[in-house]
Coordinates of C-alpha atoms in Angstrom, one line a residue:
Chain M
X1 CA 110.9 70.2 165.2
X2 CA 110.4 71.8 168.5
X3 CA 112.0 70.1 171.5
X4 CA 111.3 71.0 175.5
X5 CA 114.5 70.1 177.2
X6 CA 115.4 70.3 181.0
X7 CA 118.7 71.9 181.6
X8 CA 121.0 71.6 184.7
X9 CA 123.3 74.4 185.1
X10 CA 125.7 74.2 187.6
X11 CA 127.2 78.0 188.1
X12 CA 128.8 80.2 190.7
X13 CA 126.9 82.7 192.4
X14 CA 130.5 84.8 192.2
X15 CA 133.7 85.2 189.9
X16 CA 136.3 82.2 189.0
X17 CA 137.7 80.2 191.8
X18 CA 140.4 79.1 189.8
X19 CA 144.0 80.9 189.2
X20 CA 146.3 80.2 186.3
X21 CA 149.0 82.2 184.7
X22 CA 150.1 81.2 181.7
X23 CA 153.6 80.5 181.2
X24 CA 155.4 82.3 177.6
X25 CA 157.1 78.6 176.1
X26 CA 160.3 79.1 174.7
X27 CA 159.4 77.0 171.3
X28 CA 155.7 75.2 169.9
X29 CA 155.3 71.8 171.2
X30 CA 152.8 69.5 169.3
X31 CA 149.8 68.8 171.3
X32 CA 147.8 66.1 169.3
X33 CA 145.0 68.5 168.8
X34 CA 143.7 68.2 172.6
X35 CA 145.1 72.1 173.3
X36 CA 143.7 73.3 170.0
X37 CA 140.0 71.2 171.1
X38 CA 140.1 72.7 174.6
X39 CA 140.7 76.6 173.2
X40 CA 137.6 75.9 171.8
X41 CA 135.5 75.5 174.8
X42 CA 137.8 79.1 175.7
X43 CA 135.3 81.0 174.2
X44 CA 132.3 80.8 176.5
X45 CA 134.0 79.3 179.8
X46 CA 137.4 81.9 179.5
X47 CA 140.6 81.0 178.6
X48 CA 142.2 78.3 180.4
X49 CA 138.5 77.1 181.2
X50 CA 138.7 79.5 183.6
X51 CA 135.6 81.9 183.6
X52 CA 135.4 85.7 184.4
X53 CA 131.4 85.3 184.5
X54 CA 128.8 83.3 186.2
X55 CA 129.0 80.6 183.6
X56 CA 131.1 77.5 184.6
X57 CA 134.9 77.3 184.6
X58 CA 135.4 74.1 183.3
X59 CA 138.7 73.4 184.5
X60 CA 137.6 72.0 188.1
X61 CA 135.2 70.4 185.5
X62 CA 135.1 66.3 184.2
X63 CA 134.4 64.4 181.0
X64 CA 131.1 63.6 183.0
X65 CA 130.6 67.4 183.4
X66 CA 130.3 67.9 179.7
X67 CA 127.6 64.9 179.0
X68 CA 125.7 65.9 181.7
X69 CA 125.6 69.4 180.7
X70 CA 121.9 69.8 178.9
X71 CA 122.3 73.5 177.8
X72 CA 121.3 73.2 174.2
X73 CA 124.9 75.2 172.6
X74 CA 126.3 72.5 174.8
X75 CA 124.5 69.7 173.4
X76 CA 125.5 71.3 169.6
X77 CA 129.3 70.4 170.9
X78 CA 128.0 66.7 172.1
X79 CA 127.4 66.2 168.6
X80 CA 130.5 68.0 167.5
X81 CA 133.6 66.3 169.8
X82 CA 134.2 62.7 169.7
X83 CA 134.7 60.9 173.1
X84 CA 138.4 60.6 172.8
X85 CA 138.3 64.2 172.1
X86 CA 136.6 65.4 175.3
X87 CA 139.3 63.5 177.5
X88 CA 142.1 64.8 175.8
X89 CA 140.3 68.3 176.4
X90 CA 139.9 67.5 180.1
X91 CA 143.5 65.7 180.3
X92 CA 145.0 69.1 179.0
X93 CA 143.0 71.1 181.4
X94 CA 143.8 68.8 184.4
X95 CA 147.5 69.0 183.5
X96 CA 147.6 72.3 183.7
X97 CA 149.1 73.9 187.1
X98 CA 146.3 76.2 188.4
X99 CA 145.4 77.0 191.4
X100 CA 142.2 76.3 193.4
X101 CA 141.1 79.6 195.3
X102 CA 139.1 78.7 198.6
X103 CA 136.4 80.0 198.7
X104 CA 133.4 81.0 200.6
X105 CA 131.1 81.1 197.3
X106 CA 128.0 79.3 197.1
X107 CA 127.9 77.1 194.3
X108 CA 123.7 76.6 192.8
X109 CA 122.4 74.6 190.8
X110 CA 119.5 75.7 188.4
X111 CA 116.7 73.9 186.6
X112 CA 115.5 75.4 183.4
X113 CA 113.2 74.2 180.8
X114 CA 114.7 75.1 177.0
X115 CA 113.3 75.4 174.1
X116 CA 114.8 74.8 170.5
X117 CA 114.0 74.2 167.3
X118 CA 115.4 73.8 164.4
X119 CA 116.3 76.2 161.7
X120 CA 114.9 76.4 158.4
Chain B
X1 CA 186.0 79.0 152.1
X2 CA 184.6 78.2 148.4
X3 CA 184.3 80.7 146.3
X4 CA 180.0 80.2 146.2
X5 CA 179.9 79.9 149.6
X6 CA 181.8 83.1 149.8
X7 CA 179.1 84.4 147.1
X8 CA 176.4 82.7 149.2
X9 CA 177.3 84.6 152.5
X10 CA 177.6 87.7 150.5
X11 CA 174.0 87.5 148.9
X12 CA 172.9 86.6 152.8
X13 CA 174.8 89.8 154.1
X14 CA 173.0 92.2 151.3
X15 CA 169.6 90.7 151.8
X16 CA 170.0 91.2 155.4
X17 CA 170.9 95.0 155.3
X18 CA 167.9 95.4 153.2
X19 CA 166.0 94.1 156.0
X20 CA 165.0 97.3 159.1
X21 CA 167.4 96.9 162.0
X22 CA 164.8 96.2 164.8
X23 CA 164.0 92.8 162.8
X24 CA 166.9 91.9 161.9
X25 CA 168.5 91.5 165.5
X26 CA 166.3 88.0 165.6
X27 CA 166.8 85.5 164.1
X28 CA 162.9 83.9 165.2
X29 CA 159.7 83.9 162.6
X30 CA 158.1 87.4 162.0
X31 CA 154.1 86.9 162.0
X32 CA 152.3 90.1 161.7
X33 CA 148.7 90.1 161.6
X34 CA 146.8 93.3 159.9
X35 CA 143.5 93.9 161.8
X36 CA 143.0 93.7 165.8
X37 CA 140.0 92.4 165.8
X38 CA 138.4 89.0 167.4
X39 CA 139.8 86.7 165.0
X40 CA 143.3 88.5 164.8
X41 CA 143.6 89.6 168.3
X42 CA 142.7 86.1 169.3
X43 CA 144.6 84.6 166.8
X44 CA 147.7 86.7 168.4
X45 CA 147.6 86.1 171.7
X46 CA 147.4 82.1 171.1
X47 CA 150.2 82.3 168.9
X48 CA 153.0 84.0 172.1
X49 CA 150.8 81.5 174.2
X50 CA 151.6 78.2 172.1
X51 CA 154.8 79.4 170.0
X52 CA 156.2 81.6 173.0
X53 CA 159.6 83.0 172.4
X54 CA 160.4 81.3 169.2
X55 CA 158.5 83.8 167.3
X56 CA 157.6 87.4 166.9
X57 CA 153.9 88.5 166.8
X58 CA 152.8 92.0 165.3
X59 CA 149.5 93.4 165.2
X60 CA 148.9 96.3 162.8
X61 CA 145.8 98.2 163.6
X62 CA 144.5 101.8 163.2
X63 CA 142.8 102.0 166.5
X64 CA 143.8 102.4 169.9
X65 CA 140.9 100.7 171.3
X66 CA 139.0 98.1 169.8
X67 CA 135.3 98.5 169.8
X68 CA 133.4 95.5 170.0
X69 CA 130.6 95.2 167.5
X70 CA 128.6 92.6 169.2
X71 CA 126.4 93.4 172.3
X72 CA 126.2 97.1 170.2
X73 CA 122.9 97.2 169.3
X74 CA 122.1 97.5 172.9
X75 CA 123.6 100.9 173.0
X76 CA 121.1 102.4 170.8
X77 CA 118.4 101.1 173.7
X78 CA 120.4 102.7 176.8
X79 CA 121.4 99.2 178.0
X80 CA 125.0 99.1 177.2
X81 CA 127.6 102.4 177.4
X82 CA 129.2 102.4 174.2
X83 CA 132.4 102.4 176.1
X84 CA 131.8 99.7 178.1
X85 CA 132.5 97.9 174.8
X86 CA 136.1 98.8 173.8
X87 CA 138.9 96.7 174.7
X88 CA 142.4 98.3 175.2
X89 CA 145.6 95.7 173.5
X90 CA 147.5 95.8 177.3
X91 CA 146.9 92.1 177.7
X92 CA 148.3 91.0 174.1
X93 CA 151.4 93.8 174.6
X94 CA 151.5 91.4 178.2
X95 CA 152.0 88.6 176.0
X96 CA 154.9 90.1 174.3
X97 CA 152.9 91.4 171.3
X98 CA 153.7 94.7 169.3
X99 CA 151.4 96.6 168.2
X100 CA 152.1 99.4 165.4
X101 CA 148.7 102.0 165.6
X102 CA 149.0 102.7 161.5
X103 CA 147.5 101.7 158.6
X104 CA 149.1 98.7 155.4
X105 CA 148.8 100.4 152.6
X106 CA 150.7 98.4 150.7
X107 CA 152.4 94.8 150.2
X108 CA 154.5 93.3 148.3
X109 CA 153.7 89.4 148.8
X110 CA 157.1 88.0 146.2
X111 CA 159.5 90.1 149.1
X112 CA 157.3 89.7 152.2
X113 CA 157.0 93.3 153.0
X114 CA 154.5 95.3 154.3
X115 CA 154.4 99.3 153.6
X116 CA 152.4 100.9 156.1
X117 CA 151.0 105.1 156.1
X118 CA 153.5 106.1 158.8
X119 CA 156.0 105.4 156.2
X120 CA 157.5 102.2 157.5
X121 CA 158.3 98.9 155.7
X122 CA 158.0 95.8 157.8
X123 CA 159.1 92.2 156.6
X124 CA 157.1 89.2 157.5
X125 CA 158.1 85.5 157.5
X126 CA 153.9 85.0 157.6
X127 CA 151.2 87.6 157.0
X128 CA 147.4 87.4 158.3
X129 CA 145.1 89.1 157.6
X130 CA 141.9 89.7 159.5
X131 CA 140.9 93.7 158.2
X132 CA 137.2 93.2 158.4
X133 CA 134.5 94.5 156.4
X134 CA 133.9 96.6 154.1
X135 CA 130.8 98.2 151.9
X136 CA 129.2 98.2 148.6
X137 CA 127.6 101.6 149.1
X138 CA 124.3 101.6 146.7
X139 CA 125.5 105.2 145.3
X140 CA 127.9 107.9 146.6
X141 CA 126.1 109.6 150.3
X142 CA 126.9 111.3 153.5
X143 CA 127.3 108.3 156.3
X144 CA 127.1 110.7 158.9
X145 CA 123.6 111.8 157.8
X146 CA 122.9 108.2 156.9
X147 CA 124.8 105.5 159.4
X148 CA 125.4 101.9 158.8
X149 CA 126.3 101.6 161.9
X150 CA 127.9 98.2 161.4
X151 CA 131.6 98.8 162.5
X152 CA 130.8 99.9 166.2
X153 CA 131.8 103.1 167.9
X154 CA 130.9 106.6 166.3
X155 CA 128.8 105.3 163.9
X156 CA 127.0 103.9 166.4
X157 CA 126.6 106.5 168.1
X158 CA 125.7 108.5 165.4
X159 CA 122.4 106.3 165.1
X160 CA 121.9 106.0 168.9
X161 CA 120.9 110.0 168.7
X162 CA 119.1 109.7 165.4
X163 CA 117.2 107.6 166.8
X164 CA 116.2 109.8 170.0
X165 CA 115.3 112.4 167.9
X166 CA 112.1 110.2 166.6
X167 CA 109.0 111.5 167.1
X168 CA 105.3 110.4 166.7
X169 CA 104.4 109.6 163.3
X170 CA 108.0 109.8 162.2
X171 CA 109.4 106.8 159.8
X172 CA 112.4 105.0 160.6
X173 CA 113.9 102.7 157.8
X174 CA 116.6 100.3 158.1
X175 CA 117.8 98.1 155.3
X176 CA 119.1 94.5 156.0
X177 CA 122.1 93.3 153.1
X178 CA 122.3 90.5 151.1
X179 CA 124.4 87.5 152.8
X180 CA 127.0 86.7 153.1
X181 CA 127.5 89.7 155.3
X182 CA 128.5 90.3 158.9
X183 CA 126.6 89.0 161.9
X184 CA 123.7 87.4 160.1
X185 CA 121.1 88.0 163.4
X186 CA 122.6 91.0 163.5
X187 CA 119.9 92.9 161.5
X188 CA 117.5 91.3 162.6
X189 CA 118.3 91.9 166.0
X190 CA 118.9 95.6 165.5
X191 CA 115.1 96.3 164.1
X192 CA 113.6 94.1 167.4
X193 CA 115.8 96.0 169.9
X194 CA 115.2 99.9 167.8
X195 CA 111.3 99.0 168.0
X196 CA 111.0 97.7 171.6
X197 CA 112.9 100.5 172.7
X198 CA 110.5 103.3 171.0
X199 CA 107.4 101.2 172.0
X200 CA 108.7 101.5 175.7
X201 CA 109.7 105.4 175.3
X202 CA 105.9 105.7 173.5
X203 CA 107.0 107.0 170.8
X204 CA 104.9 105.9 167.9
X205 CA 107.2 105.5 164.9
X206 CA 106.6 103.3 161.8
X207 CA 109.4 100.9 161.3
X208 CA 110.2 99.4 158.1
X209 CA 112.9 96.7 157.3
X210 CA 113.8 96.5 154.0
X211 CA 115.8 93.3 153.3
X212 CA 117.4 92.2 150.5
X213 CA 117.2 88.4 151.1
X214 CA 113.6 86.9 150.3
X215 CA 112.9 86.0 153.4
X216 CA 114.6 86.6 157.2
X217 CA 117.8 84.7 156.5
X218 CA 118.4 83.0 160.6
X219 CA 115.6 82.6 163.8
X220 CA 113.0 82.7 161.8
X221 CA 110.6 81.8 164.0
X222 CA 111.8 84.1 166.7
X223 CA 112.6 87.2 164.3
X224 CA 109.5 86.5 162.8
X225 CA 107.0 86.6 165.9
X226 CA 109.3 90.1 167.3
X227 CA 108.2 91.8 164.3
X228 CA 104.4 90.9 164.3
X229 CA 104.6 91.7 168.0
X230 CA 106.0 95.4 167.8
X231 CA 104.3 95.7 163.8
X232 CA 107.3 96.2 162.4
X233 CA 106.4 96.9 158.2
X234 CA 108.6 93.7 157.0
X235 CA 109.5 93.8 153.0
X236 CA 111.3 91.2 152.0
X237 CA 113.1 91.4 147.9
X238 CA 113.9 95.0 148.4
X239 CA 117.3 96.2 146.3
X240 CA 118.2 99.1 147.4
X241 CA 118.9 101.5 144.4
X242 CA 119.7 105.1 145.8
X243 CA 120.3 106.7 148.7
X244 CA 119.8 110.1 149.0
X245 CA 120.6 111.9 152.3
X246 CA 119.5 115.5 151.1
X247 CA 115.7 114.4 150.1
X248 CA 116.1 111.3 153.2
X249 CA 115.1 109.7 151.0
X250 CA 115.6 105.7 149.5
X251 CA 114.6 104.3 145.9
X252 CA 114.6 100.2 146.0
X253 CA 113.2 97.8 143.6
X254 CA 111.0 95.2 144.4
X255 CA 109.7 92.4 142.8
X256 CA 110.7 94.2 139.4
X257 CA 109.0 97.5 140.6
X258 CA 111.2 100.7 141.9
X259 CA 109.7 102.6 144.8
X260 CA 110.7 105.5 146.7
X261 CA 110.1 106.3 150.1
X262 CA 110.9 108.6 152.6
X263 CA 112.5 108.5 156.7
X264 CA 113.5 111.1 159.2
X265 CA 116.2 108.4 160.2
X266 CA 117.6 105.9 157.5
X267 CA 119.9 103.3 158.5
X268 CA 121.0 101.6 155.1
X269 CA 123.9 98.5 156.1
X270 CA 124.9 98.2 153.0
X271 CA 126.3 95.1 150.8
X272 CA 129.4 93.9 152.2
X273 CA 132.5 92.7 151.1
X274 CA 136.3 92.1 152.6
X275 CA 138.2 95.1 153.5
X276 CA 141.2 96.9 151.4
X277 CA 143.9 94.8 152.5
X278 CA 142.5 91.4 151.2
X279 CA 142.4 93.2 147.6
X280 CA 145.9 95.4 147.8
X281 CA 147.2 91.5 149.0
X282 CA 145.4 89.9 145.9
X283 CA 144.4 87.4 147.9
X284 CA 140.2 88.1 146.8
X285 CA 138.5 86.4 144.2
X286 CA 135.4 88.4 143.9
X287 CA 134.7 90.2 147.6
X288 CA 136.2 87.8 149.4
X289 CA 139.5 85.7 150.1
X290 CA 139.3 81.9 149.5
X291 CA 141.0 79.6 152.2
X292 CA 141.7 76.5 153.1
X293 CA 139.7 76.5 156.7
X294 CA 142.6 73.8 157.7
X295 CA 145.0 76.5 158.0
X296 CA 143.0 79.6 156.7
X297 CA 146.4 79.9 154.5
X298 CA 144.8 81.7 151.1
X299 CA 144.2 79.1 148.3
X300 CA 145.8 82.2 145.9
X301 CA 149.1 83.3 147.5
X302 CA 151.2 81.0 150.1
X303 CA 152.4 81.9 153.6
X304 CA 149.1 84.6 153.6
X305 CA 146.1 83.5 156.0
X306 CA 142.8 85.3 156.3
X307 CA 140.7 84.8 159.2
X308 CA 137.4 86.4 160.1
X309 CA 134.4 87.9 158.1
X310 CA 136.9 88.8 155.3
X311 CA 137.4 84.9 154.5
X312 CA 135.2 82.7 151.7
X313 CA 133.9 79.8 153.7
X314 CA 130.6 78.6 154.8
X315 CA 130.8 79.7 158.1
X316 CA 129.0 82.5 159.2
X317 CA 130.6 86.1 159.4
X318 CA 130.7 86.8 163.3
X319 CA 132.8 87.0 166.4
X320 CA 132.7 84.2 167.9
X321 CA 133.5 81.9 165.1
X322 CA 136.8 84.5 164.6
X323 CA 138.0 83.8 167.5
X324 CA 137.9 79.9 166.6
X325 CA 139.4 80.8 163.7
X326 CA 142.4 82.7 165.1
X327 CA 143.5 79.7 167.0
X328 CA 142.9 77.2 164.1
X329 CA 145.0 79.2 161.9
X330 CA 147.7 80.4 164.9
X331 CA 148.0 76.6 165.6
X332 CA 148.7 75.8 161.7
X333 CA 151.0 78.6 161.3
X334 CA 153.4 77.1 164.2
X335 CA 153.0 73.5 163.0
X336 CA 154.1 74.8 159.5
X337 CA 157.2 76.5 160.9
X338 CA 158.2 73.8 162.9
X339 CA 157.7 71.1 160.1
X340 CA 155.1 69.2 161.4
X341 CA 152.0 68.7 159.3
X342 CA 148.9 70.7 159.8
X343 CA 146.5 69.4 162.0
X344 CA 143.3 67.9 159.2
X345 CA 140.3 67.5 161.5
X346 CA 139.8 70.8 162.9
X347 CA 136.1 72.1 164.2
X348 CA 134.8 75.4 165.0
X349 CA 131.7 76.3 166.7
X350 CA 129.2 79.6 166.1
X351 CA 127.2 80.4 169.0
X352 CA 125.5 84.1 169.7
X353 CA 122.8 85.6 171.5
X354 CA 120.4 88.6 170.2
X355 CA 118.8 90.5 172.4
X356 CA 115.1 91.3 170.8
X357 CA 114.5 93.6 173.8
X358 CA 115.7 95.2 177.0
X359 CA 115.1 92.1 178.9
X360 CA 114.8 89.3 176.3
X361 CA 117.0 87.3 173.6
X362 CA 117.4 84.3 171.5
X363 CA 120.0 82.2 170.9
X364 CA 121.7 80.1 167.8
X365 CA 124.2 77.5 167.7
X366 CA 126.0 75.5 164.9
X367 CA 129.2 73.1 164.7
X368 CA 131.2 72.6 162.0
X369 CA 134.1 70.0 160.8
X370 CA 136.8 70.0 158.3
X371 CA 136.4 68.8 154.6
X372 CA 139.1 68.0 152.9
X373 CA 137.3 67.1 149.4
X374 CA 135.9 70.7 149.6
X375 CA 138.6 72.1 151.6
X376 CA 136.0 74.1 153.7
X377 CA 134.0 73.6 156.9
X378 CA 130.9 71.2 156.9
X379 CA 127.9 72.2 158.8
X380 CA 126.8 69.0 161.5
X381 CA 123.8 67.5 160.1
X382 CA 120.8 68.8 162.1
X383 CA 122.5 72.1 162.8
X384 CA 121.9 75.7 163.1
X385 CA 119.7 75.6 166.2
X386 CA 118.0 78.3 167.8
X387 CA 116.3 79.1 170.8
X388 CA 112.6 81.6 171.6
X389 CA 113.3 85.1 173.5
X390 CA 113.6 84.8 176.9
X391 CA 114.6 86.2 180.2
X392 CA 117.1 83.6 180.9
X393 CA 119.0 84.3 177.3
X394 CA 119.0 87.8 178.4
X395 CA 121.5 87.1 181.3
X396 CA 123.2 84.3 179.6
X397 CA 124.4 86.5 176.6
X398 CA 126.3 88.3 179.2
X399 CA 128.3 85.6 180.6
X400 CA 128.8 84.5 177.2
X401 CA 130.4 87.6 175.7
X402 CA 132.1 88.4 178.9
X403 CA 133.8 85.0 178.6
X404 CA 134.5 86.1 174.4
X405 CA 135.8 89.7 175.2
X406 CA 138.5 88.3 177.8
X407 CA 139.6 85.1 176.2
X408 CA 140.2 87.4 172.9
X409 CA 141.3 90.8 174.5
X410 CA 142.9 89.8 177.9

């Protein structure tokens, strides 16, 4: 099945606007999964949500952010997280004490069409 | 003070002298991880970012520098330096992570110790391991005259000149492994990049793919229009027997028949199977290490995990999915020390980009949840995905492993 998709991409012309040092914990506190969920999401938009490339940091980012988001790995994680599971990700990433850099950046939007299929 | 409390305190005091002084000044959990790879790096650094100062975290791992296997091929077609690709361990020794540049030759799982080849014996509370691959080499041959090329850095530079050297009307022959083996585009990727790349220089080179699978095994449709499009000789069913690097030469069976032919460069990636440590452990049943993808804890020994492409499961072998794994199983191990139960719905997600050129790629994505009947990861119905070459998935597999390398290295 081959599928033409629109995708909105919302990304930032330069690097992350966002600061956040981690802090060492003395001892593991239980998270009810929503830290583990959110490390997830680490791997493409940095740790913390907080990207060294042009893709998004997702920390300044909102449950809405991720449904809207039509990129089609993204949609693969639509299918993956429940609902609840998303707002604890963005509840744990919003809790978090970062820091908002001003900045003079221009953020653009893109329009793409994709194309997927799937595999055999 | 009882007399068996006396004898208790005794045992406790000759146990503990037993044990090297630099460990035994804490009293915290000793976790040392055996390969410094994605999974294990990542798996690290989430460990002193969740578990902090209760614990002690140590990396063994032969190298220095890490050289990143994935965005590699594109070395061999001038687009990436090959060290541009290696990642130092200063942001997990940030962390408070050790790291100890030697080799495990040894363990002895019933006392928790590791021997390594510097001659030191270190005691763990919880041992992972995440060593990597390893080969089934067809027949005994000369890797430097023959490259697999599929752990990065010399061997991939090895290659990268081979391949320079081609002339018109040479043959270049690469052979793809039977899966499960490490990066399953990988190979794929590797003949589409080699053959754009000579194409460009005008070089006019026949290029044959031998793979073992019957067919290509991921991106079909996208591997399988690449190839028409630069005529690369496809043979699907092809065993290799013998390799041998005096004649250049490679005997392979097909369809029942054995047939010889000849390169002027050969890159064979051979069979694959989970590196030494996973069998010195005896933590393998056949080339790989069972799990239970909850925890990744082995499903042979306790307090052992294995992450990464030395693992059984049904995910794929890959960096990205390490990475996922590292945290799954660094989150388990702290749960487990702390006495709470082990989280049971975890997910991990694939996603990579191939490039199938110097200005095109394609991408693939799949999800996967926990099962406990199987005790492995499921796939999500209507999953892998996979996207056509284009320009677009050129860029975006640069922001993608740029976001990878620093959430596992920094």
């Amino acid at each position: 099945m081959k599928v033409l998709i629109p995708v909105l991409i919302a990304s930032f012309a330069f690097a992350s606007k966002y600061y956040y040092k981690p802090k060492i914990p003395d001892k593991y506190t239980p998270n009810n999964y929503r830290v583990l969920a959110a490390a997830t999401c680490f791997q493409c938009h940095g740790s913390f949500g907080i990207s060294k490339t042009k893709w998004d940091s997702i920390i300044g980012e909102d449950v809405k952010d991720f449904y809207k988001n039509r990129h089609p790995i993204m949609k693969a994680q639509r299918y993956g997280f429940t609902k609840k599971e998303v707002i604890g990700i963005f509840d744990y990433l919003h809790s978090l004490k970062y820091k908002k850099i001003k900045d003079k950046y221009k953020k653009y939007k893109e329009y793409e069409e994709y194309e997927e299929h799937d595999e055999d | 003070m009882k007399r068996r409390d006396f004898l208790k305190i005794t045992a406790i005091t000759t146990a503990g002298s037993m044990i090297p002084i630099s460990l035994k000044a804490a009293q915290k959990a000793h976790i040392v991880i055996i390969g410094g790879g994605f999974s294990g790096a990542t798996c690290a650094k989430y460990l002193k970012l969740w578990g902090g100062r209760s614990i002690d975290v140590t990396i063994i791992e032969k190298n220095p520098l890490y050289t990143s296997p994935i965005l590699s091929n594109l070395v061999l077609n001038n687009i990436k330096n090959i060290n541009s690709l290696k990642f130092s361990y200063t942001g997990l020794i940030n962390y408070g992570i050790k790291i100890l540049n030697t080799t495990a030759i040894n363990f002895d799982t019933d006392k928790r110790v590791i021997y390594t080849e510097n001659g030191k014996k270190i005691r763990y509370d919880k041992l992972v391991l995440a060593p990597g691959i390893d080969f089934k080499f067809p027949n005994k041959y000369d890797i430097n005259k023959i490259p697999h090329a599929w752990i990065a850095g010399k061997q991939t530079l090895i290659l990268k000149k081979q391949i320079d050297s081609l002339r018109d009307g040479d043959t270049f022959i690469m052979s793809i492994p039977k899966k499960p083996y490490r990066c399953p585009p990988g190979p794929y990727e590797r003949a589409c990049v080699v053959a754009d790349y000579l194409r460009k220089k005008r070089v006019k080179v026949n290029v044959v793919v031998m793979d073992e699978n019957q067919d290509i095994i991921v991106e079909k449709k996208a591997f399988g229009s690449k190839f028409k499009e630069y005529g690369i000789d496809y043979r699907p069913s092809c065993k290799i027997i013998n390799v041998d690097d005096n004649k250049m030469e490679v005997t392979y069976s097909q369809f029942g028949y054995m047939e010889s032919i000849k390169g002027n460069v050969i890159n064979i990636i051979p069979n694959q199977k989970a590196a030494k440590p996973i069998f010195l452990a005896g933590v393998n049943d056949g080339d790989f290490a069972p799990v239970d993808t909850k925890s990744y804890e082995s499903l042979i020994k306790k307090d052992i995990y294995i992450i990464g492409d030395s693992h059984k499961s049904s995910q794929p072998k890959a960096g990205h999915i390490g990475n996922g794994e590292g945290k799954i199983c660094a989150d388990a191990i702290l749960r487990n020390l702390n006495g709470y139960p082990v989280f049971d719905n975890p997910k991990t997600n694939s996603a990579c980009y191939s490039p199938v050129s110097d200005n095109e790629a394609t991408w693939l994505t799949a999800i996967y949840r926990y099962d406990p009947t199987t005790k492995d990861m499921k796939i999500i119905k209507g999953y892998p995905k996979s996207g056509m070459p284009s320009k677009k998935n050129f860029v975006d597999m640069f922001y993608w492993a740029g976001n990878l390398f620093s959430d596992t290295f920094s």
